[in-house]
Coordinates of C-alpha atoms in Angstrom, one line a residue:
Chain A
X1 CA 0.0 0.0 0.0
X2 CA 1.6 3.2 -1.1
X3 CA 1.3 6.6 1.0
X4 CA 0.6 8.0 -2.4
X5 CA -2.5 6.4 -3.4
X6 CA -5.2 7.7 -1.5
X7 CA -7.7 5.2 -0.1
X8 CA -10.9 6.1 -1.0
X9 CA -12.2 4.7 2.4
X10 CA -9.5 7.3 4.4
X11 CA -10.0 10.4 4.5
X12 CA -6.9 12.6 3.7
X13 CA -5.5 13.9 6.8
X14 CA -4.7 17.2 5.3
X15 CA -8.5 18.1 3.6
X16 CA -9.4 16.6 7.4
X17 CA -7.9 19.1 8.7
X18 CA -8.9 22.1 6.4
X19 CA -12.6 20.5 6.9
X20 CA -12.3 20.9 10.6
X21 CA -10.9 24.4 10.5
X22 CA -13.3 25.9 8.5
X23 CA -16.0 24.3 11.0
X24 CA -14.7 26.3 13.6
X25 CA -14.3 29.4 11.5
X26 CA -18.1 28.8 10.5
X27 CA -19.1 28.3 14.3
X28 CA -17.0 31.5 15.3
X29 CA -18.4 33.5 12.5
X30 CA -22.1 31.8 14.0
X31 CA -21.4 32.9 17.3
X32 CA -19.9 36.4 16.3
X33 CA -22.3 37.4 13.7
X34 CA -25.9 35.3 15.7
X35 CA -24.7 34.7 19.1
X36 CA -27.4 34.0 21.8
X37 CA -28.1 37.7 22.9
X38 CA -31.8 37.5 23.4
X39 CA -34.5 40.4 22.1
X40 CA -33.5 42.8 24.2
X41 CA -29.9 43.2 23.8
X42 CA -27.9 45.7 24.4
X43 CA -26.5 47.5 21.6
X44 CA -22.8 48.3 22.3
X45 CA -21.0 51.2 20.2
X46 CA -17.7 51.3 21.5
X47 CA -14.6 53.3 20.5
X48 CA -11.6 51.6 18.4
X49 CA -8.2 53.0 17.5
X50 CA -5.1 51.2 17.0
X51 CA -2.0 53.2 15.7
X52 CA -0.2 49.6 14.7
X53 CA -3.5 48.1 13.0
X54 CA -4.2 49.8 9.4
X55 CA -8.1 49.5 9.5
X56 CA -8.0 51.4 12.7
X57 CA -5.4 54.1 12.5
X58 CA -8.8 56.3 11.8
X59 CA -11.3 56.1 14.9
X60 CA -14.6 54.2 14.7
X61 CA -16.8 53.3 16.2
X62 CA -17.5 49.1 16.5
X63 CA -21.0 47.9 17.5
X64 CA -21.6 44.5 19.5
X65 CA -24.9 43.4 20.9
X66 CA -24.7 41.9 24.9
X67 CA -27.3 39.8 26.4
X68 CA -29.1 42.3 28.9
X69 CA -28.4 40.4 32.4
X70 CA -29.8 42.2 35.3
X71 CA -27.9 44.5 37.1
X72 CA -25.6 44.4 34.1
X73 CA -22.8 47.0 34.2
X74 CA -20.8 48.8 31.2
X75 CA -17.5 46.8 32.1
X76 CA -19.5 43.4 32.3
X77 CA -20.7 44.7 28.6
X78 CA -17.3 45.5 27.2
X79 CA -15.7 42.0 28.9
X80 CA -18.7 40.2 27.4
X81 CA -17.8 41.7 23.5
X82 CA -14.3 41.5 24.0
X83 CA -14.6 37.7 25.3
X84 CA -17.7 36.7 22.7
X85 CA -16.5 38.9 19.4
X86 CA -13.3 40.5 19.7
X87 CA -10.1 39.9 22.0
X88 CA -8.2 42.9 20.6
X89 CA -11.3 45.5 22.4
X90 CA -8.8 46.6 24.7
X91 CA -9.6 48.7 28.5
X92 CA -8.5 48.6 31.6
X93 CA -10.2 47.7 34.6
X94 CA -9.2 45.9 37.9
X95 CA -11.1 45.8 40.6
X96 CA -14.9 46.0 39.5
X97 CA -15.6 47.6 42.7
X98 CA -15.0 51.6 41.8
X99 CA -11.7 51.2 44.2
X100 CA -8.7 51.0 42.1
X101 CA -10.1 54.0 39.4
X102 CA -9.2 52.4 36.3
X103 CA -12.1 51.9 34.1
X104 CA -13.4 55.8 33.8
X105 CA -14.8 55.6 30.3
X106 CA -16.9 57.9 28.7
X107 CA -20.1 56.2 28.3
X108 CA -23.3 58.3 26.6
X109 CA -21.5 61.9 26.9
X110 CA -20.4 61.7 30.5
X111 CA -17.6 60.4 32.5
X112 CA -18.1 57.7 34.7
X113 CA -16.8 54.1 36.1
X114 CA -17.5 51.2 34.0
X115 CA -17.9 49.3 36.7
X116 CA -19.9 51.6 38.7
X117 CA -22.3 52.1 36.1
X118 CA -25.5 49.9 35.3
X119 CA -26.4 49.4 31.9
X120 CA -30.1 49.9 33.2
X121 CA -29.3 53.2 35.2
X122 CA -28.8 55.3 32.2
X123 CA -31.4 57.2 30.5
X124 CA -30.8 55.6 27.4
X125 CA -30.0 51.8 28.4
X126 CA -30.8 50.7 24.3
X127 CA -27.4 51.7 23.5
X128 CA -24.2 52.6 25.2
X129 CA -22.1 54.6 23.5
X130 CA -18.2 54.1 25.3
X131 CA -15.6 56.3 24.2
X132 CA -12.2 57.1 25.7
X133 CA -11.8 60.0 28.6
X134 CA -12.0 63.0 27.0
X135 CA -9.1 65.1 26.6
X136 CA -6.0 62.5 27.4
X137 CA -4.3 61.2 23.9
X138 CA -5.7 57.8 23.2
X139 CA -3.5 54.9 23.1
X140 CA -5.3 52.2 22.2
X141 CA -9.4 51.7 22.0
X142 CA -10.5 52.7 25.8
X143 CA -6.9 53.1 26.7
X144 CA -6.0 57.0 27.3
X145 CA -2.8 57.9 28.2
X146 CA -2.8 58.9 32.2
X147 CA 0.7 60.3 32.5
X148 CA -0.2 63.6 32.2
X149 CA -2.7 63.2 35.1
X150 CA -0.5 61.8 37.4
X151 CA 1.9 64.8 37.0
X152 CA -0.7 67.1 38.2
X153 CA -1.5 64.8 41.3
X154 CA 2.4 64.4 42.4
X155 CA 3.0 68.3 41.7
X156 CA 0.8 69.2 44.9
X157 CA 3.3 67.0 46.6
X158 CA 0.6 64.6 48.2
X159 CA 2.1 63.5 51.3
X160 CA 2.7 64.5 54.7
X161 CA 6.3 65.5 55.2
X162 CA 6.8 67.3 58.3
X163 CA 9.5 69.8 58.9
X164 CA 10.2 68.4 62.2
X165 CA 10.1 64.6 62.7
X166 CA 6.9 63.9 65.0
X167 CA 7.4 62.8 68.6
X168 CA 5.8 60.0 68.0
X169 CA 2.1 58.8 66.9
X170 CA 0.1 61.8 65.5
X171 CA -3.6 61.2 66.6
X172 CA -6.1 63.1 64.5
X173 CA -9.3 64.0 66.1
X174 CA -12.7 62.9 64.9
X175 CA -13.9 66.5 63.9
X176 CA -11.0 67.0 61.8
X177 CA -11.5 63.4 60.4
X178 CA -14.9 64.4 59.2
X179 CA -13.5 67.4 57.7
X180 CA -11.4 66.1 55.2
X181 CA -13.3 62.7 54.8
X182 CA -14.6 63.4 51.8
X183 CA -11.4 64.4 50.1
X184 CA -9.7 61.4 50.8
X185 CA -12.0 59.0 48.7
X186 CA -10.1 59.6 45.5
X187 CA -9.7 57.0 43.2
X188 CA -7.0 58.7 40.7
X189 CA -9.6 58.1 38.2
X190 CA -9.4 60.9 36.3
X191 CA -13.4 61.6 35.8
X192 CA -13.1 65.4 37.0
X193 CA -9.9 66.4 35.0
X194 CA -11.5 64.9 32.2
X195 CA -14.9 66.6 32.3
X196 CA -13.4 70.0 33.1
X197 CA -13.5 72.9 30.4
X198 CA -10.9 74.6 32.1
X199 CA -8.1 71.9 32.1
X200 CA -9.1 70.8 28.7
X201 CA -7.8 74.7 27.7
X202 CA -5.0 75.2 30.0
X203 CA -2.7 72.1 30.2
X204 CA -0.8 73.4 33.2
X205 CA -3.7 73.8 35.1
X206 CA -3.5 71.8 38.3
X207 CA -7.3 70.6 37.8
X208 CA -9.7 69.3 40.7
X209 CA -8.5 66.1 41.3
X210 CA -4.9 67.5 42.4
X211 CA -6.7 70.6 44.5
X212 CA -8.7 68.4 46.5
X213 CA -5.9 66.2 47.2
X214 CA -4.1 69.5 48.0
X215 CA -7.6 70.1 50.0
X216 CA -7.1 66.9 52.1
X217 CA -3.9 67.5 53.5
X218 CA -4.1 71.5 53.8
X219 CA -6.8 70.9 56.1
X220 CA -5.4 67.7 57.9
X221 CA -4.4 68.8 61.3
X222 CA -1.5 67.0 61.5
X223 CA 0.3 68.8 58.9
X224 CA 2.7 71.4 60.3
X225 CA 2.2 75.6 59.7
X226 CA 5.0 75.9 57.3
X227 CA 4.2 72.7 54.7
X228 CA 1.0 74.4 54.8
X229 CA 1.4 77.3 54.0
X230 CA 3.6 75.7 51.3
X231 CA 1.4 74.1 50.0
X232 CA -0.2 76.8 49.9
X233 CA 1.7 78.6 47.4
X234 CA 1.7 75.7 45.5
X235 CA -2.3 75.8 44.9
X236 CA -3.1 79.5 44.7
X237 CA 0.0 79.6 42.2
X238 CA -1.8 81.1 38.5
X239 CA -2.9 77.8 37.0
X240 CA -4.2 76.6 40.6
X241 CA -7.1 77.3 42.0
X242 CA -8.0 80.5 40.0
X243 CA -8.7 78.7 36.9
X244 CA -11.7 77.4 38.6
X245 CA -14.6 78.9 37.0
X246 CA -17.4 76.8 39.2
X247 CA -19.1 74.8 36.4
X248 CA -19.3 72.1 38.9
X249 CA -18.6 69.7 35.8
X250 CA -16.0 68.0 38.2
X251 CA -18.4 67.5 40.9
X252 CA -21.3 66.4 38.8
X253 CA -19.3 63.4 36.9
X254 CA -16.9 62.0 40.3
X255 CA -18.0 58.9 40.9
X256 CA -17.4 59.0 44.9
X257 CA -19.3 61.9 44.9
X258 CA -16.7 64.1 46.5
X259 CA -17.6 68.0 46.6
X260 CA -14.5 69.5 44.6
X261 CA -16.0 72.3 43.7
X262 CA -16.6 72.9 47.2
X263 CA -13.1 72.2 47.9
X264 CA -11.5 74.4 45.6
X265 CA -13.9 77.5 46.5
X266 CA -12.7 76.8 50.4
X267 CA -9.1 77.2 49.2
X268 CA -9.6 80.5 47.2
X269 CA -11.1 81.9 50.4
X270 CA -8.0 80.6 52.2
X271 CA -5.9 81.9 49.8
X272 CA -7.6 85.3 49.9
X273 CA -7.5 85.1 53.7
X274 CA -4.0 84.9 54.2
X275 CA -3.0 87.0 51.9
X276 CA -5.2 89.7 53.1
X277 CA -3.8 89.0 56.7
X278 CA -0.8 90.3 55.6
X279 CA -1.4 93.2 53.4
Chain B
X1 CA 8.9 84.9 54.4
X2 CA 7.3 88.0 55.1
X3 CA 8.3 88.9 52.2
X4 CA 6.0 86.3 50.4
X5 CA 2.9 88.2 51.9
X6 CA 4.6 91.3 50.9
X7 CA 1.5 91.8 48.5
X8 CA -1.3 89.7 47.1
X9 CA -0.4 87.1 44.4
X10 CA -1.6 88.3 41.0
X11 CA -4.4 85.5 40.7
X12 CA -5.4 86.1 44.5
X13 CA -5.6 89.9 43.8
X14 CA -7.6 90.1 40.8
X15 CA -10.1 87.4 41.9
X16 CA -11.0 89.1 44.9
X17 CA -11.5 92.2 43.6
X18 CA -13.6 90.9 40.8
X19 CA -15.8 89.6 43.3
X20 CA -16.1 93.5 45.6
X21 CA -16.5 95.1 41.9
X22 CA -19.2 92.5 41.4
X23 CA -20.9 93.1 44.2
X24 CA -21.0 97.2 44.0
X25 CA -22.1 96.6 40.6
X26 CA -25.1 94.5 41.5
X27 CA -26.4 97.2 43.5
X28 CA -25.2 100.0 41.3
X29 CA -26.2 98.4 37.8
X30 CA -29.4 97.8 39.5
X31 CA -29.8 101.8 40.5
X32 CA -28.7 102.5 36.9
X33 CA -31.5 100.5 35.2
X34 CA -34.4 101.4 37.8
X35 CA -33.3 104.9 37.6
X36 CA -33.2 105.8 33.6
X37 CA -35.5 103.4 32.6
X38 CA -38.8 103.2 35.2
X39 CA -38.2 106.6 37.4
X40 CA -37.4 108.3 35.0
X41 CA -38.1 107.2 30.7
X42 CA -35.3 106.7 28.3
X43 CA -36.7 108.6 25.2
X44 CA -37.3 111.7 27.7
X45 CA -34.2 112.1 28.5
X46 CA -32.0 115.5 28.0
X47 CA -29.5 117.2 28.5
X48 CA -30.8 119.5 31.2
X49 CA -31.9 116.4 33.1
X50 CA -28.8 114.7 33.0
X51 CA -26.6 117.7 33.9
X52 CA -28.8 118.4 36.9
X53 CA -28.6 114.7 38.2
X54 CA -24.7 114.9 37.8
X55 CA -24.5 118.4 39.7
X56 CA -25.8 116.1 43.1
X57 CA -22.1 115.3 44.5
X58 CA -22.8 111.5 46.0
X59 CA -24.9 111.0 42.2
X60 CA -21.5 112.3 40.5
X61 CA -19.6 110.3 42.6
X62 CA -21.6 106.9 42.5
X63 CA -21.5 107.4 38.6
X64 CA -18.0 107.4 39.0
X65 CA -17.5 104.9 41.1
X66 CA -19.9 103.0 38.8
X67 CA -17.7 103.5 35.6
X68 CA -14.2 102.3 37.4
X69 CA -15.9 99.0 38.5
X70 CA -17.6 98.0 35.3
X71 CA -14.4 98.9 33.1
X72 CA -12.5 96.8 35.7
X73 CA -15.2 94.2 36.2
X74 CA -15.5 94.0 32.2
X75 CA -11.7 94.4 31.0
X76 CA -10.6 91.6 33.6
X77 CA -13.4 89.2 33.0
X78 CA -12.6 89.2 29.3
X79 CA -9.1 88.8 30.3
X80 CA -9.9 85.9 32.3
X81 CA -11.8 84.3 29.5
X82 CA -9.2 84.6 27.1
X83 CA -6.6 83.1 29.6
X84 CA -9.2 80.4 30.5
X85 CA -9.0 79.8 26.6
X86 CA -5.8 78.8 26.8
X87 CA -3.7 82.0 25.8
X88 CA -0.1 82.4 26.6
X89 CA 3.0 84.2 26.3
X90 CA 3.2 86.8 23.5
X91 CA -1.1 86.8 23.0
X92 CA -1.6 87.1 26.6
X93 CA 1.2 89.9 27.1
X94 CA -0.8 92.0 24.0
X95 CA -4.6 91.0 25.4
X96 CA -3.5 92.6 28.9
X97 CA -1.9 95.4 27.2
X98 CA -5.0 96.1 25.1
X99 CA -7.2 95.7 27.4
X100 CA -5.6 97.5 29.9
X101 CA -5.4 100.6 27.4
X102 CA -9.1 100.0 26.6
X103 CA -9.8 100.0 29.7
X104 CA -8.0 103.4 30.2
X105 CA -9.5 105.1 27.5
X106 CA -13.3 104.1 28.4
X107 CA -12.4 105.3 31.9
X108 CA -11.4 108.5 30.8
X109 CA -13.6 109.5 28.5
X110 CA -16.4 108.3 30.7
X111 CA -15.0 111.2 33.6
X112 CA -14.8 113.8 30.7
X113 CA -18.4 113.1 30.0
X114 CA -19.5 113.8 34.0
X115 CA -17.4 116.5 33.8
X116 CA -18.9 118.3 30.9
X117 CA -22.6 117.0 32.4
X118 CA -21.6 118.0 36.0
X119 CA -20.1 121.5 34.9
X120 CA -23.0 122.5 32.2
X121 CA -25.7 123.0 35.3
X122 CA -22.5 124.6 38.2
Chain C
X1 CA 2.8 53.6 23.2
X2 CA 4.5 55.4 20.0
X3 CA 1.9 56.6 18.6
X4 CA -1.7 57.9 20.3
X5 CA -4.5 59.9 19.3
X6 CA -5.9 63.2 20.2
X7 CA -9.2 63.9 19.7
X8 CA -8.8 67.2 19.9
X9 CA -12.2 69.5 21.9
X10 CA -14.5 67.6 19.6
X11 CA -16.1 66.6 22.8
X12 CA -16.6 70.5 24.3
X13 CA -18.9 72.4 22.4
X14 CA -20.1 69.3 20.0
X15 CA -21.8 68.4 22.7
X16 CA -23.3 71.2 24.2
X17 CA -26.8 68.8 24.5
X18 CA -25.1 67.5 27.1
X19 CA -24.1 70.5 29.3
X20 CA -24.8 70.0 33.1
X21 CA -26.6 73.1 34.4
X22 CA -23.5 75.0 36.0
X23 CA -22.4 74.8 32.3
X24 CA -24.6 76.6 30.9
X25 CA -24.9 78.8 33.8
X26 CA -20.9 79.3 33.0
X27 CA -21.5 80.0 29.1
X28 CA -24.4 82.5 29.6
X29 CA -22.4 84.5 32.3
X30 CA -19.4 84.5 29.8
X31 CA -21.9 85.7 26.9
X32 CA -23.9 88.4 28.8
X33 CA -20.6 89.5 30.5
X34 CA -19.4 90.0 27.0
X35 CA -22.2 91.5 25.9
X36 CA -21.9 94.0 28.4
X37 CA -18.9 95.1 28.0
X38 CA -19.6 95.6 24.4
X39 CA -22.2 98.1 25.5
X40 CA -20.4 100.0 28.4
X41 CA -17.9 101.1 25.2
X42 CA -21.2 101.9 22.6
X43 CA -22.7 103.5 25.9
X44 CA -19.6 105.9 26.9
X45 CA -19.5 106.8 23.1
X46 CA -23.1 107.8 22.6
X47 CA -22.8 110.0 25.6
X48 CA -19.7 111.3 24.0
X49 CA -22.3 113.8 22.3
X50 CA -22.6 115.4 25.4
X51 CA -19.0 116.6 24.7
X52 CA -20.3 118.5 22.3
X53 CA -22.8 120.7 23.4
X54 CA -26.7 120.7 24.9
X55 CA -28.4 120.1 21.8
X56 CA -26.5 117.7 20.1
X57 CA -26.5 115.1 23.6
X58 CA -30.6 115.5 23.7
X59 CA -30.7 114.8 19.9
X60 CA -28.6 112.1 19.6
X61 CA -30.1 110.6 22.7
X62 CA -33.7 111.4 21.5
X63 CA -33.0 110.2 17.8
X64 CA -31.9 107.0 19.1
X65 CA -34.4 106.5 21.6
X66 CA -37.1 106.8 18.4
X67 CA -35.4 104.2 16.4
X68 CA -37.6 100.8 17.4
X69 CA -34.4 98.6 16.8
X70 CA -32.9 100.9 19.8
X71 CA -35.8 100.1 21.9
X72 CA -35.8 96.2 21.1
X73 CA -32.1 95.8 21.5
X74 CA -32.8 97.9 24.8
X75 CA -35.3 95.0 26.2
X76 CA -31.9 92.7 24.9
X77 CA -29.6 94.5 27.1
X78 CA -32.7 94.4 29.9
X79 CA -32.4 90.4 30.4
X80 CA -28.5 90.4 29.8
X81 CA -28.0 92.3 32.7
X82 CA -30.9 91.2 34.7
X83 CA -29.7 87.9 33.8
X84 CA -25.4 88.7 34.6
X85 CA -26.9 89.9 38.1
X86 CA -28.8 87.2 39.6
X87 CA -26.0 84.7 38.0
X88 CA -23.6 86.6 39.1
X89 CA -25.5 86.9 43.1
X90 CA -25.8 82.9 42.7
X91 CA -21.9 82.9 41.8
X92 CA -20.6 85.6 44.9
X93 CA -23.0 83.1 47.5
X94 CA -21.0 80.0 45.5
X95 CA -17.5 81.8 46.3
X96 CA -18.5 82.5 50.1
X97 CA -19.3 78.5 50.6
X98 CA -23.2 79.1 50.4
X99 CA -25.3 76.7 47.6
X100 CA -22.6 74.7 46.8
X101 CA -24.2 71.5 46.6
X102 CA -25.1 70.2 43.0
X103 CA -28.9 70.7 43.9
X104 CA -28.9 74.0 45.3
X105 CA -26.5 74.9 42.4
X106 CA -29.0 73.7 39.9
X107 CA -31.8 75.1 41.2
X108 CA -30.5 78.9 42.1
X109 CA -29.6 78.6 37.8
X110 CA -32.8 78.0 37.1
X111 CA -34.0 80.5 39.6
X112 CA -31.9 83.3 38.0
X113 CA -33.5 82.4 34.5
X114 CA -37.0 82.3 35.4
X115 CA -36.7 86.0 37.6
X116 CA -34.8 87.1 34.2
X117 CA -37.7 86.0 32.1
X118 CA -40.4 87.1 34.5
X119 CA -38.8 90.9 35.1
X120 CA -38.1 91.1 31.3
X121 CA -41.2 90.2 30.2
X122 CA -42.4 92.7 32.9
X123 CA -40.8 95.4 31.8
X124 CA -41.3 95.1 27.7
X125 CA -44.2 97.6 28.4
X126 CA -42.3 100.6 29.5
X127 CA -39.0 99.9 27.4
X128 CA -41.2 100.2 24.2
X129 CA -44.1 102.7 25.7
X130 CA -44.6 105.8 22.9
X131 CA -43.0 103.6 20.3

């Protein structure tokens, strides 16, 4: 029996395998183009851009359809379409809790968590339109470049670093506690910086996030007369606080609902106050 | 360090006071309107009228008073704008200068105009 | 990361359907605020006529005051400035730490607009009277 001749009872292993392929490629395409997603599914329009892929060095916009679950949120969408129809849908997200402030997206014109978010909170849950945070460069799909963020954040210097070393434990008292409380819920997420008019004009303006992290240590008893008044400096400098023009954008879209605005108005009049003091 | 508080910072300075001109102009603005328009009628306004108002010192003075805010309110708020549009260096050096010279000008023909309304009836 | 995209402030204006209400209370502020400017310069030189003399400050005022555009654009100025003061009240309470949360903030917006509407409206009667 010669390898050449092919039996006509065998099957060629080669066409076998070609045959099998292109029944997974048919099942895939099944799935992708008539998955399971039910009459009421969610239609998806998310965001692509990929500098390295040619199809989508221009922006567009894809569209996916996800099974509407209850209590569905955007993230579970986008991992649903990435894991059902497309692996390369890149975003990031972590925790799923709205802790670790990585999945900010803009989803139907406003900045918010992914994970926070529930498909059926949002005044049009028919379709969710997810786009990139406004105003950062994007890098890839979702994926904005934060750097520029971060720079803000570390240029209020957000740490305690007394001028004299402490005695030894620094207990801080419930009022004061209270008083910054608020302030220290930020995620790093971005949301406000995004959604502000000012910082999307003025790069080197400090933006809310930084001021109320500025905000939570100015007013922390614990920190020592001269780093505050240091820091000070730092926030009232011209593209600090000033820039504010109370638009309460920042306030509106953070998603732990922390009163910058607020913040940032209590440090102009601190500003003003100590300056005035010494006039 | 005294030396910091040596005088207000530029943004500290000019917010604050655009808040005091804002508040003297709510009053004032509001006195303007009530005054010209309901106590007494736009169209029947004259010259005679006008110069006898201005001949009341505290009037001729509130007027004043009046003009210096607005042109301050008005020059720095559209300074502010611009800056909060994102200009810098060589634009932002030439909207100050402009605005300040604008700002002059309106100012000074506005106290020539009391003058000439304040001296007509003395 | 060698390349990335900027989208430019597609997302500003574009959207303006969008705007949260302390935006637009921000963009009408900024427009009446120019607006008013605008007019304290056409003001200080229409009453630049004074400069020259009794007659020709009643007649320039008097001409103008008979022209029905003046009168309309009059009622104009009327809400703009009603308007830039109680906006401008709501935003000197905002910078003393006083209606700062988004409610309140909301609601003194609307506020300002409806007095604006309500006192223009009002007055349209004696702005155009002997028209």
């Amino acid at each position: 029996m010669s390898t050449q001749t092919p039996d006509t009872d065998e099957t060629d292993p080669q066409a076998e395998r070609m045959a099998r392929k292109e029944e997974r490629a048919a099942e895939r395409e099944e799935a992708s183009s008539t998955p399971d997603v039910g009459e009421d599914a969610i239609t998806l329009k998310v965001f692509r851009y990929d500098p390295e892929v040619a199809e989508k060095q221009e922006p567009r916009f894809d569209t996916f359809h996800v099974p509407r679950e209850p209590g569905i949120t955007v993230l579970d969408a986008l991992i649903y379409a990435r894991d059902t129809y497309d692996s390369s849908l890149t975003f990031r997200h972590s925790c799923r809790q709205a802790v670790c402030g990585s999945d900010a997206l803009f989803i139907n014109g406003s900045q918010r968590l992914g994970c926070q978010t529930q498909v059926a909170d949002l005044s049009n849950s028919d379709t969710v339109r997810v786009e990139p945070l406004p105003h950062r460069e994007v890098v890839k799909d979702l994926v904005v470049d934060m750097d520029h963020f971060y720079d803000q954040m570390d240029a209020v210097e957000p740490y305690f670093s007394p001028t004299e070393e402490p005695d030894g434990e620094q207990l801080q008292s419930r009022e004061n506690r209270e008083k910054i409380k608020m302030s220290t819920r930020c995620i790093w997420c971005g949301a406000c910086m995004s959604s502000c008019n000012v910082a999307a004009g003025d790069n080197q303006y400090l933006g809310p996030a930084a001021i109320n992290k500025a905000y939570r240590f100015y007013f922390d008893e614990r920190e020592d007369d001269e780093r505050q008044e240091e820091r000070l400096k730092i926030i009232e400098q011209e593209h600090g606080v000033w820039r504010c023009q109370t638009q309460f954008s920042c306030t509106t879209v953070c998603p732990k609902d922390i009163p910058l605005t607020e913040h940032i108005q209590e440090l102009k009049r601190e500003a003003v106050k100590s300056n005035l003091k010494f006039w | 360090m005294a030396e910091r508080y040596s005088s207000f910072s530029g943004g500290s300075t000019r917010w604050f006071l655009q808040r005091i001109s804002a508040a003297f102009l709510v009053v004032t603005l509001a006195f303007h309107f009530l005054l010209l328009h309901f106590y007494h009628h736009a169209p029947e306004i004259t010259f005679g009228g006008s110069a006898a108002r201005y001949s009341v010192p505290a009037y001729f003075i509130t007027m004043v008073l009046f003009l210096a805010a607005a042109t301050f309110h008005g020059t720095n708020g559209v300074y502010n704008a611009l800056v909060n549009q994102g200009i810098t260096g060589t634009p932002k050096r030439v909207a100050k200068w402009v605005l300040v010279v604008a700002g002059v000008l309106v100012f000074v023909q506005g106290i020539r105009v009391a003058l000439a309304l304040m001296g007509a009836s003395a | 990361m060698s390349q990335s995209h900027n989208r430019g402030l597609v997302e500003d204006f574009g959207r303006w359907r969008e705007f949260s209400a302390g935006m637009w209370a921000w963009v009408f502020h900024k427009f009446t605020g120019w607006v008013l400017i605008g007019y304290l310069f056409t003001h200080i030189a229409v009453l630049s006529s004074a400069l020259s003399g009794d007659a020709a400050y009643t007649n320039t005022l008097q001409g103008l005051e008979q022209l029905a555009v003046v009168r309309v654009l009059e009622v104009g100025l009327l809400a703009v400035a009603v308007f830039h003061i109680f906006n401008g009240i709501r935003l000197l309470f905002i910078d003393l730490g006083v209606g700062l949360d988004l409610d309140t903030q909301e609601k003194s917006f609307y506020a300002s607009l409806i007095l604006t509407g309500i006192i223009v409206v009002a007055s349209v009667p004696v702005f155009l009277e002997g028209l």
